[in-house]
PDB file of C-alpha atoms in Angstrom:
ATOM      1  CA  UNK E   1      23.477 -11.462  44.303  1.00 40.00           C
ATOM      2  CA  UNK E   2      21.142 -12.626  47.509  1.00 47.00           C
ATOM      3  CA  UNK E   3      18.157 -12.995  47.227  1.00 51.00           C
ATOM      4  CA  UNK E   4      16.820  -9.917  49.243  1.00 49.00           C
ATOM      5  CA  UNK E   5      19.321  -7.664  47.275  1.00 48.00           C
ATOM      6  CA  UNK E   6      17.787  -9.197  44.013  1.00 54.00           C
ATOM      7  CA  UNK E   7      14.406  -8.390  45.274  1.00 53.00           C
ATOM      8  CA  UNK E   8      15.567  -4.636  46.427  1.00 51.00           C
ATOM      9  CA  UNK E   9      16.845  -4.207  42.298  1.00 52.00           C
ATOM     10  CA  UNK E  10      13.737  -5.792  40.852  1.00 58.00           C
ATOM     11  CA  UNK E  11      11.915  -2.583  43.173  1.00 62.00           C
ATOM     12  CA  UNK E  12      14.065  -0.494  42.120  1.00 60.00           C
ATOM     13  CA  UNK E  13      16.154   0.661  44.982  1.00 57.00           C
ATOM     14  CA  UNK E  14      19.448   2.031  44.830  1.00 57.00           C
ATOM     15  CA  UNK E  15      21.848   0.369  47.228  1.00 53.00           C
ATOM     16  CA  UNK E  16      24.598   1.836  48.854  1.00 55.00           C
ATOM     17  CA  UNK E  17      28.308   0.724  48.265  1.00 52.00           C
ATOM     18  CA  UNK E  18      30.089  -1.370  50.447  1.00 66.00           C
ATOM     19  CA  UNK E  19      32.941   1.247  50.145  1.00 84.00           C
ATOM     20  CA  UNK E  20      32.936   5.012  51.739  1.00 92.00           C
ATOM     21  CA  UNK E  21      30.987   7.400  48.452  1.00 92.00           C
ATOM     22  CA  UNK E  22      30.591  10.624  48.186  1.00 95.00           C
ATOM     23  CA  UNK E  23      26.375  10.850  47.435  1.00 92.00           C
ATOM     24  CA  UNK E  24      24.989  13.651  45.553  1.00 94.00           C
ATOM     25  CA  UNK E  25      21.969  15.042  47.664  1.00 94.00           C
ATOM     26  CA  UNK E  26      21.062  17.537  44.744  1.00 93.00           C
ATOM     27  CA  UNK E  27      21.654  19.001  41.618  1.00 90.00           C
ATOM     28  CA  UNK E  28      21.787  17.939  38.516  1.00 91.00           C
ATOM     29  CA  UNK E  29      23.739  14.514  39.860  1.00 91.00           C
ATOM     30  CA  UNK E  30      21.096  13.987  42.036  1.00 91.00           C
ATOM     31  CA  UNK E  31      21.203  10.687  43.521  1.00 89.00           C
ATOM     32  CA  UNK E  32      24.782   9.900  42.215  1.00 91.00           C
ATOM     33  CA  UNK E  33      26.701   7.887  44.040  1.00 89.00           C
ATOM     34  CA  UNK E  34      30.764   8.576  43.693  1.00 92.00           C
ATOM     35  CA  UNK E  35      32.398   5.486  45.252  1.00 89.00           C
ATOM     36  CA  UNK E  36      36.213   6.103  46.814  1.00 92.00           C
ATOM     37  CA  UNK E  37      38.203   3.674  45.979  1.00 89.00           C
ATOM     38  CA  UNK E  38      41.770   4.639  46.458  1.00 92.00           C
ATOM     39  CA  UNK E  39      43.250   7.393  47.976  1.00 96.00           C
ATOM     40  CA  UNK E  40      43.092  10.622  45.654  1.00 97.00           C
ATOM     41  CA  UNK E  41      40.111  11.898  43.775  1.00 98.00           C
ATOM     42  CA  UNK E  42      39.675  14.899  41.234  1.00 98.00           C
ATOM     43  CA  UNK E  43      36.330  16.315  41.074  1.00 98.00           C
ATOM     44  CA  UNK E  44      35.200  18.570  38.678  1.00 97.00           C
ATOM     45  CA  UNK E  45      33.496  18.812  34.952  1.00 97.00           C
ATOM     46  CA  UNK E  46      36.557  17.460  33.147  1.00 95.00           C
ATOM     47  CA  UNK E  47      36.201  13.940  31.861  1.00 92.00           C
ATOM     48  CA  UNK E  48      39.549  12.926  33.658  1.00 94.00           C
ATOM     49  CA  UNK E  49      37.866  13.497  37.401  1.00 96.00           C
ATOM     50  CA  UNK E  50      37.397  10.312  39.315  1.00 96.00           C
ATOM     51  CA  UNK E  51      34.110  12.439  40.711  1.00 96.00           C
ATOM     52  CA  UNK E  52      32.999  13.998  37.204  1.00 96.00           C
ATOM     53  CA  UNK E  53      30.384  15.836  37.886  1.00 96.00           C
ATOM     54  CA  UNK E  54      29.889  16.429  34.330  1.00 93.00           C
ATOM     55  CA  UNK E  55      26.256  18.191  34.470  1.00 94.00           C
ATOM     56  CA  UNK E  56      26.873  20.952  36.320  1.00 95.00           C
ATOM     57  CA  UNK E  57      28.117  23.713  34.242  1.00 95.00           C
ATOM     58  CA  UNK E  58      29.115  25.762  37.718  1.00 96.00           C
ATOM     59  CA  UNK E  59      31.595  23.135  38.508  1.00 97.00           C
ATOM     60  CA  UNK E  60      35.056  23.863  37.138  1.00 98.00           C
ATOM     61  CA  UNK E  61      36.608  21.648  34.965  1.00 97.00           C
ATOM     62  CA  UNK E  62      39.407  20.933  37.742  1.00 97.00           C
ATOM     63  CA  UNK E  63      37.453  21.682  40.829  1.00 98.00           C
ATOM     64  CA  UNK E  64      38.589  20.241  44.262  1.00 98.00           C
ATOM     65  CA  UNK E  65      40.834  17.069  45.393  1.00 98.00           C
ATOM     66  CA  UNK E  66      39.339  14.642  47.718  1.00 98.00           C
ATOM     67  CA  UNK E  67      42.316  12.685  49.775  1.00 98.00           C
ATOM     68  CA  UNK E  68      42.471   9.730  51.762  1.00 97.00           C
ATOM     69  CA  UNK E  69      45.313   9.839  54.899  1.00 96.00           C
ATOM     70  CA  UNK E  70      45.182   6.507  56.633  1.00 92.00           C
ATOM     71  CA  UNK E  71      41.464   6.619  57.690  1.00 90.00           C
ATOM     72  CA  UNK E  72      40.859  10.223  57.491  1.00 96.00           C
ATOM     73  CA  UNK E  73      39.421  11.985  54.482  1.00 98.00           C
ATOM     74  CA  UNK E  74      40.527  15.692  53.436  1.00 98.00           C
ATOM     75  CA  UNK E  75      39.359  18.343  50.658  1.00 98.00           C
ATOM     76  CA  UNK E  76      40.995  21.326  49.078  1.00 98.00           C
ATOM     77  CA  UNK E  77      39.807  23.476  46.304  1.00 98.00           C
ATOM     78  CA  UNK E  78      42.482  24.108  43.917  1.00 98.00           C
ATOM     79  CA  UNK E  79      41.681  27.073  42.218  1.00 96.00           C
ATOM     80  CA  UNK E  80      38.272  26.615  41.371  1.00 97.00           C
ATOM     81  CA  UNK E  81      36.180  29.574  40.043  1.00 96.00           C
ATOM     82  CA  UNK E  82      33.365  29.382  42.287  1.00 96.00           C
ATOM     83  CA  UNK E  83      34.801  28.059  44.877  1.00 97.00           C
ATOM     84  CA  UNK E  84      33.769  24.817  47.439  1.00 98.00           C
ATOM     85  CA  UNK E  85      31.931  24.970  51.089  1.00 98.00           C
ATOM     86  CA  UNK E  86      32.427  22.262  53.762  1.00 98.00           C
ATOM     87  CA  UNK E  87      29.038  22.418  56.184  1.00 98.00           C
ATOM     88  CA  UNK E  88      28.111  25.886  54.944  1.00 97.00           C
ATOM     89  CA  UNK E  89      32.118  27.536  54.984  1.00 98.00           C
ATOM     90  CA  UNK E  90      33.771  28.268  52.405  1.00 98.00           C
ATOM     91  CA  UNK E  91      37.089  26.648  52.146  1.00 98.00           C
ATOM     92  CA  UNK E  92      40.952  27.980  51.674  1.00 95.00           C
ATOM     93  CA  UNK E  93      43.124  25.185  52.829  1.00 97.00           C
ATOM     94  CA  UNK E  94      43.111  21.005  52.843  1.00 98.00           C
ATOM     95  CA  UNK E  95      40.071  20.864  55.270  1.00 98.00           C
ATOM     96  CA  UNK E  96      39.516  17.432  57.290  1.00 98.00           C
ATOM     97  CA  UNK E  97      35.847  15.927  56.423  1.00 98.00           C
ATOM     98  CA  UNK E  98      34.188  13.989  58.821  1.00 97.00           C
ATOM     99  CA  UNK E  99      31.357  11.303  57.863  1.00 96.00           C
ATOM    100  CA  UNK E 100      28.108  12.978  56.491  1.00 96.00           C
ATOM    101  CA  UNK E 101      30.042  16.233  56.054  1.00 98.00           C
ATOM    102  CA  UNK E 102      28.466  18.248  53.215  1.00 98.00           C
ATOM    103  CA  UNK E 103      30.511  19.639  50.379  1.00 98.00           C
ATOM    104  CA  UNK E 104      29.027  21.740  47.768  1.00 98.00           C
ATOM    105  CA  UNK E 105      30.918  22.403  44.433  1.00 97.00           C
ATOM    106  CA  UNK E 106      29.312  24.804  42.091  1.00 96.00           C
ATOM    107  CA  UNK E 107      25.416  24.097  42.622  1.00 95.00           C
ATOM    108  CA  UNK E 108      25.481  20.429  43.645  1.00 97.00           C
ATOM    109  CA  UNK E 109      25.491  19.024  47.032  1.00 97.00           C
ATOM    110  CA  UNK E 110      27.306  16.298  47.675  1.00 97.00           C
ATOM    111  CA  UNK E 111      27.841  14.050  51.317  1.00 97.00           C
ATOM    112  CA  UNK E 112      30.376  12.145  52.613  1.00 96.00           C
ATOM    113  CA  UNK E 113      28.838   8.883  53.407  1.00 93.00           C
ATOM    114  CA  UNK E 114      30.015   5.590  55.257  1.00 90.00           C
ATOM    115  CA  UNK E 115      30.021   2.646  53.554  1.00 81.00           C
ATOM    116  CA  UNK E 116      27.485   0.339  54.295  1.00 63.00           C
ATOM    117  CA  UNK E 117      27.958  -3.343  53.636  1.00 53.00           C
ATOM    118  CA  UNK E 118      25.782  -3.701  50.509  1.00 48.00           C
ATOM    119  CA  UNK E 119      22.416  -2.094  52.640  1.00 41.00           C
ATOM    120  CA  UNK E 120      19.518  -0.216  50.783  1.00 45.00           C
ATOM    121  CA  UNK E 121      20.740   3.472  51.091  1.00 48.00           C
ATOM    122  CA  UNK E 122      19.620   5.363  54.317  1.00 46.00           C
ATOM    123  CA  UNK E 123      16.193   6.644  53.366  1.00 46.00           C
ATOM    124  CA  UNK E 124      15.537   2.891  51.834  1.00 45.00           C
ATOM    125  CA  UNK E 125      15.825   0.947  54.465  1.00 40.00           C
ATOM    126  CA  UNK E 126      12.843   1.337  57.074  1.00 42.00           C
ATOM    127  CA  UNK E 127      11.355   0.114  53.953  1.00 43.00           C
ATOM    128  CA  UNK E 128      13.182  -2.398  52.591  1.00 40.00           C
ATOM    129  CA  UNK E 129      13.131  -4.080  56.535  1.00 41.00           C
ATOM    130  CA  UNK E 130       9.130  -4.279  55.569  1.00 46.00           C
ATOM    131  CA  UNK E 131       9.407  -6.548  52.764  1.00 46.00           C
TER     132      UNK E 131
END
């Protein structure tokens, strides 16, 4: 660990990965960072989802599947109860995502964020350049 990432822990900042994550904005999650790594992700409430999302008890068990296609990331619901919404639509088939797309399954909010290289997370680092 560098020393300016050992002094961003010590503060207590969260960093982002170094991989593509999904982040959870809100919800019981909150703050949750999912990190895709591979190519096919499960999310729901079941303990067998890559992206469990566990604490929200409007997420269905088996929820959505997140894929990877060469550099390109999709999402389909498969049969979930309440249904998932891509940027405020509800979706029906394998829907392309685009970085800082926002997904929401059941009441939690979750975006679609670029890996960053080991960097404080967005909101951190106008003040983590301070220090």
């Amino acid at each position: 660990m560098g020393y300016r990432t050992e002094i961003l822990h010590k503060l207590g900042f969260e960093l982002a990965p170094q991989t593509d994550a999904l982040e959870a904005m809100n919800g019981p999650e909150d703050g949750k960072w999912f990190v895709l790594e591979g190519d096919s992700w499960l999310l729901g409430r079941s303990e067998a989802a890559e992206i469990a999302i566990s604490l929200d008890s409007s997420v269905s068990r088996q929820h959505a599947r997140l894929t990877r296609e060469g550099d390109q990331y999709f999402l389909e619901d498969i049969g979930s109860t309440h249904g998932t919404i891509v940027n405020g639509r509800v979706i029906e088939v394998k829907t392309k995502l685009n970085y800082a797309d926002q997904i929401i399954v059941g009441s939690t909010l979750l975006e679609l964020r670029r890996g960053t290289g080991n960097l404080p997370a967005d909101e951190e680092k106008d003040e983590a350049n301070e220090l």
